[in-house]
Short mmCIF file of C-alpha atoms in Angstrom, two decimals:
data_model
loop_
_atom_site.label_atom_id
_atom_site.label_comp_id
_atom_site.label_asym_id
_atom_site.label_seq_id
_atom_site.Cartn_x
_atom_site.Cartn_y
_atom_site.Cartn_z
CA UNK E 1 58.56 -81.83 60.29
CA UNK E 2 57.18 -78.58 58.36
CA UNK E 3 55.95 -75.48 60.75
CA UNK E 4 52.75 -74.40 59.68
CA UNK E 5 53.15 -70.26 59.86
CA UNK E 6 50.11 -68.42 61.42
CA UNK E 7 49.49 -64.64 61.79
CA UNK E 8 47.84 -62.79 64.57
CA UNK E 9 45.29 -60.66 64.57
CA UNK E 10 44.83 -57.30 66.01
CA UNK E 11 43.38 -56.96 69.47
CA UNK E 12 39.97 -55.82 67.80
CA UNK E 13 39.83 -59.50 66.18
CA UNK E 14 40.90 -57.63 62.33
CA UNK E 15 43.24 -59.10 60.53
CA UNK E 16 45.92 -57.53 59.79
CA UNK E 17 47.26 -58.70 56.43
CA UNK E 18 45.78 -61.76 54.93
CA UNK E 19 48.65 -64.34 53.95
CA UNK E 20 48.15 -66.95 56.53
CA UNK E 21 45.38 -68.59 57.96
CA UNK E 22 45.19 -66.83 61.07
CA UNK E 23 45.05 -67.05 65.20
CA UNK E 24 43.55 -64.93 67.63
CA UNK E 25 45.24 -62.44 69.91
CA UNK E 26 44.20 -64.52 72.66
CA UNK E 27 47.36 -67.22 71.36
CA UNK E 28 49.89 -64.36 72.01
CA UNK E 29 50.05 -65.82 75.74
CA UNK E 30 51.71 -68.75 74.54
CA UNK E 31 53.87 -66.81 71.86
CA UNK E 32 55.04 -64.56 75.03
CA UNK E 33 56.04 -67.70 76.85
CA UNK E 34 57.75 -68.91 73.73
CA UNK E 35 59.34 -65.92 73.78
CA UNK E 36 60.55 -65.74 77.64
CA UNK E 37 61.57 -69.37 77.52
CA UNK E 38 64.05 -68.70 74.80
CA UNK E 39 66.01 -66.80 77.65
CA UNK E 40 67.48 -64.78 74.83
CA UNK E 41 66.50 -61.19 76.15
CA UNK E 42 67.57 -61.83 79.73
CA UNK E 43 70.56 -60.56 79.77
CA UNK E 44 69.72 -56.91 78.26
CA UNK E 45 66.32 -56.84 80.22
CA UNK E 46 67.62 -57.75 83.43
CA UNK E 47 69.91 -54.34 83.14
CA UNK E 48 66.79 -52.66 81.93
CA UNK E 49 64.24 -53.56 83.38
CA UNK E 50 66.34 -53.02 87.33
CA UNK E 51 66.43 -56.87 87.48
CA UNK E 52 62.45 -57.06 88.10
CA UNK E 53 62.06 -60.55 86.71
CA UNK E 54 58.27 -59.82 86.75
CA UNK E 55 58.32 -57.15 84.53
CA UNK E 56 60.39 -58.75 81.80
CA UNK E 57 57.82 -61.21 80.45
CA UNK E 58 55.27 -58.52 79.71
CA UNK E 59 57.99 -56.27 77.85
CA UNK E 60 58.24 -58.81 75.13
CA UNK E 61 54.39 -59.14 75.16
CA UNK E 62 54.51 -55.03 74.77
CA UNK E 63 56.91 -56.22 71.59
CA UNK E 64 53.96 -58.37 70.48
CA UNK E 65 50.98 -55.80 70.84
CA UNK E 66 52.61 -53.05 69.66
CA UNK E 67 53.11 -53.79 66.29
CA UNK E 68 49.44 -55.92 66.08
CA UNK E 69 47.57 -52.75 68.00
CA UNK E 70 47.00 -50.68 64.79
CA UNK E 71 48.34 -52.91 62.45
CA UNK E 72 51.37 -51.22 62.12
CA UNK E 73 53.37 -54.56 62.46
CA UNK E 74 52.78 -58.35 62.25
CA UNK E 75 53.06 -61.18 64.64
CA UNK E 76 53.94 -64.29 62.70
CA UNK E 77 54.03 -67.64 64.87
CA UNK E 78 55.38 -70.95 63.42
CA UNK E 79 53.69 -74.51 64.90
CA UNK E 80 53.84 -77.99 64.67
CA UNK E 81 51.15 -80.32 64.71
CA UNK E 82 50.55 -81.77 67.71
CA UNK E 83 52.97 -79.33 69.88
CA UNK E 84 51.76 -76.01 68.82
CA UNK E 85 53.46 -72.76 68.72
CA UNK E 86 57.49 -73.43 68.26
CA UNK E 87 58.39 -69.83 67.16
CA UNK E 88 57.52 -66.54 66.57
CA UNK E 89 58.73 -63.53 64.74
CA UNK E 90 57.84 -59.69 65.28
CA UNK E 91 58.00 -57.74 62.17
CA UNK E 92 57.39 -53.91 61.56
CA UNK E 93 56.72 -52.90 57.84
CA UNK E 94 57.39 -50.20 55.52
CA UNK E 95 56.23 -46.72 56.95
CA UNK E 96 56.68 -47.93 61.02
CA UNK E 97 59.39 -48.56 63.40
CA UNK E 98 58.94 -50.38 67.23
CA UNK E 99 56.98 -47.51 69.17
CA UNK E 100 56.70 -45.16 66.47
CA UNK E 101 52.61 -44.12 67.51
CA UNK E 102 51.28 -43.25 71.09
CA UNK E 103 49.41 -46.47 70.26
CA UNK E 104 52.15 -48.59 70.20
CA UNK E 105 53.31 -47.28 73.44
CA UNK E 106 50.43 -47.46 75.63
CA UNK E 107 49.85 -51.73 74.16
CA UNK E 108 52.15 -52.37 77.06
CA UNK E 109 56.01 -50.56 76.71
CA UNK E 110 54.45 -46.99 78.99
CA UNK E 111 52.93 -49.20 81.53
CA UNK E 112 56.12 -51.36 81.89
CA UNK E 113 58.56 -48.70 82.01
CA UNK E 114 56.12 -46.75 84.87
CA UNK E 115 56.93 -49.13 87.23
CA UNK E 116 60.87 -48.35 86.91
CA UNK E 117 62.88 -46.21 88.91
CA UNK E 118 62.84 -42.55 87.24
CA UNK E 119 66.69 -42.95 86.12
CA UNK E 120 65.43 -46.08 83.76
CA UNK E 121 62.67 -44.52 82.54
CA UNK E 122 65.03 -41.38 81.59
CA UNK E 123 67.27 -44.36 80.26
CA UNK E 124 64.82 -45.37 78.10
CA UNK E 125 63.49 -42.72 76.59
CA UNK E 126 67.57 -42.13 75.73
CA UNK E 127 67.93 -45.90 74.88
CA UNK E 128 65.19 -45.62 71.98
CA UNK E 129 65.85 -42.18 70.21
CA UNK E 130 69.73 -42.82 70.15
CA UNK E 131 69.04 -46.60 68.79
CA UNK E 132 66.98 -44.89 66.37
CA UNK E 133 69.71 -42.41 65.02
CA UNK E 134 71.78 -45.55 64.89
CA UNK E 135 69.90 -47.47 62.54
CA UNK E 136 70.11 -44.86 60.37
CA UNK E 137 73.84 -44.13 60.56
CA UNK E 138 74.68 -47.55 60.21
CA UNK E 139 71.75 -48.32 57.22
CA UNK E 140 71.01 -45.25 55.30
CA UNK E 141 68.32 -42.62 56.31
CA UNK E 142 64.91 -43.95 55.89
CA UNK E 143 66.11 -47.04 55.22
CA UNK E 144 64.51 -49.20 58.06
CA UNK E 145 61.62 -47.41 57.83
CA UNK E 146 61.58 -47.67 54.64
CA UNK E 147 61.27 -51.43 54.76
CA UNK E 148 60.32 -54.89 56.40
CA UNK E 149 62.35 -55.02 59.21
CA UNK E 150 62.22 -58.08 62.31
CA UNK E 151 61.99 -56.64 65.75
CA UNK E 152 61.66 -59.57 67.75
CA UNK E 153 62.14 -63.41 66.79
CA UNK E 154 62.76 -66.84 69.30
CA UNK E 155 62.51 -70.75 68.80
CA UNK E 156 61.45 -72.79 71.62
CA UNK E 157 64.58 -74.26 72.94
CA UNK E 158 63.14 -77.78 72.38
CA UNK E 159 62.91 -76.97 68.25
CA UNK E 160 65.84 -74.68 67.89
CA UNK E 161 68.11 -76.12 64.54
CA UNK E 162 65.46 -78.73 63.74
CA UNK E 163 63.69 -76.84 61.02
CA UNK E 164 60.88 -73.90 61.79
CA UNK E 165 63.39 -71.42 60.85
CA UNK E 166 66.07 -72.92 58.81
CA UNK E 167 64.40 -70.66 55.65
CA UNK E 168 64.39 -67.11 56.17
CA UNK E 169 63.16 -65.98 59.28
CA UNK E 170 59.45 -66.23 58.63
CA UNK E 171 58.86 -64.54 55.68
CA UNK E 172 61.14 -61.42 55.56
CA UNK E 173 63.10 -60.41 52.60
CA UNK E 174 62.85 -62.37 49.36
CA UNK E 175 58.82 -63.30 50.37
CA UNK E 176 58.11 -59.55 50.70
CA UNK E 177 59.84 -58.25 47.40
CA UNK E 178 57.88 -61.14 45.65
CA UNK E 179 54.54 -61.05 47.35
CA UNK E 180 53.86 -57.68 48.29
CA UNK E 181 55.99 -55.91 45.60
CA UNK E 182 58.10 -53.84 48.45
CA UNK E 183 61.71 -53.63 48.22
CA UNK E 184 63.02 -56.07 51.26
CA UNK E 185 65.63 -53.71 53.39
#
């Protein structure tokens, strides 16, 4: 059966780029529970995140609203008709990186990490500046920020290998280079 793939829109109801018939921001409840239920991030937020299970749902919603909270990223979500949202992808574009604006930050990631111990928010702080110098070790200065890059993608366990992502992962790559004339890193 063929996903239909939606976008998000920003919390102010804008749309961010116009591809895709589009969802409201509202939806992102059941994309964060897609999310949490694919069980993927567990592992690393349970060491992050001092094993508070309840603050580990609402750091991959912080994925979600940073990049839709000034349109510095997209929230694509893939669903079938008659079940609804199957999968989702988090995608920053050319220009931005997860975090990269106090306005990413305060959509959720600030008010997480303020409720860890001061050691993991130190941690943190480490965590993202060193996986940042990384990146660019490993691909090139400028080179993630220089293109589409995902930041966060899951498939309902229930749909996973039947079909919403057997293409590229929702429109990364290829799409971009032909659709929006940016070079795909």
């Amino acid at each position: 059966m063929a996903a239909t793939v939606r976008q998000l829109t920003t919390p102010s109801g804008t749309i961010v780029r116009i591809p895709y018939v589009h969802i409201r921001l509202s939806d992102s409840d059941a994309a964060t529970k897609l999310i949490w239920d694919c069980r993927r991030w567990t592992g690393f937020f349970e060491s992050a995140l001092n094993k508070d299970r309840t603050l580990q749902e609402p750091m991959v919603r912080a994925h979600m609203l940073a990049a839709l909270v000034t349109g510095e990223g997209e929230v694509h979500v893939a669903e079938l008709p008659g079940v609804g949202v199957v999968g989702i992808a988090v995608w920053f574009g050319p220009g931005h990186v997860y975090l990269d604006s106090d306005a990413q930050r305060n959509a959720g990631h600030n008010q997480v990490v303020k409720k860890l111990p001061t050691e993991l928010q130190k941690w943190w702080k480490q965590f993202l500046s060193e996986y940042g110098t990384l990146t660019d070790r490993v691909l090139g200065p400028g080179v993630k920020l220089g293109g589409y890059h995902l930041q966060l993608i899951g498939v309902s366990p229930a749909h996973q290998r039947k079909g919403p992502y057997n293409r590229r992962p929702m429109h990364g790559g290829d799409y971009w280079r032909k659709q929006r004339g940016f070079d795909a890193a």
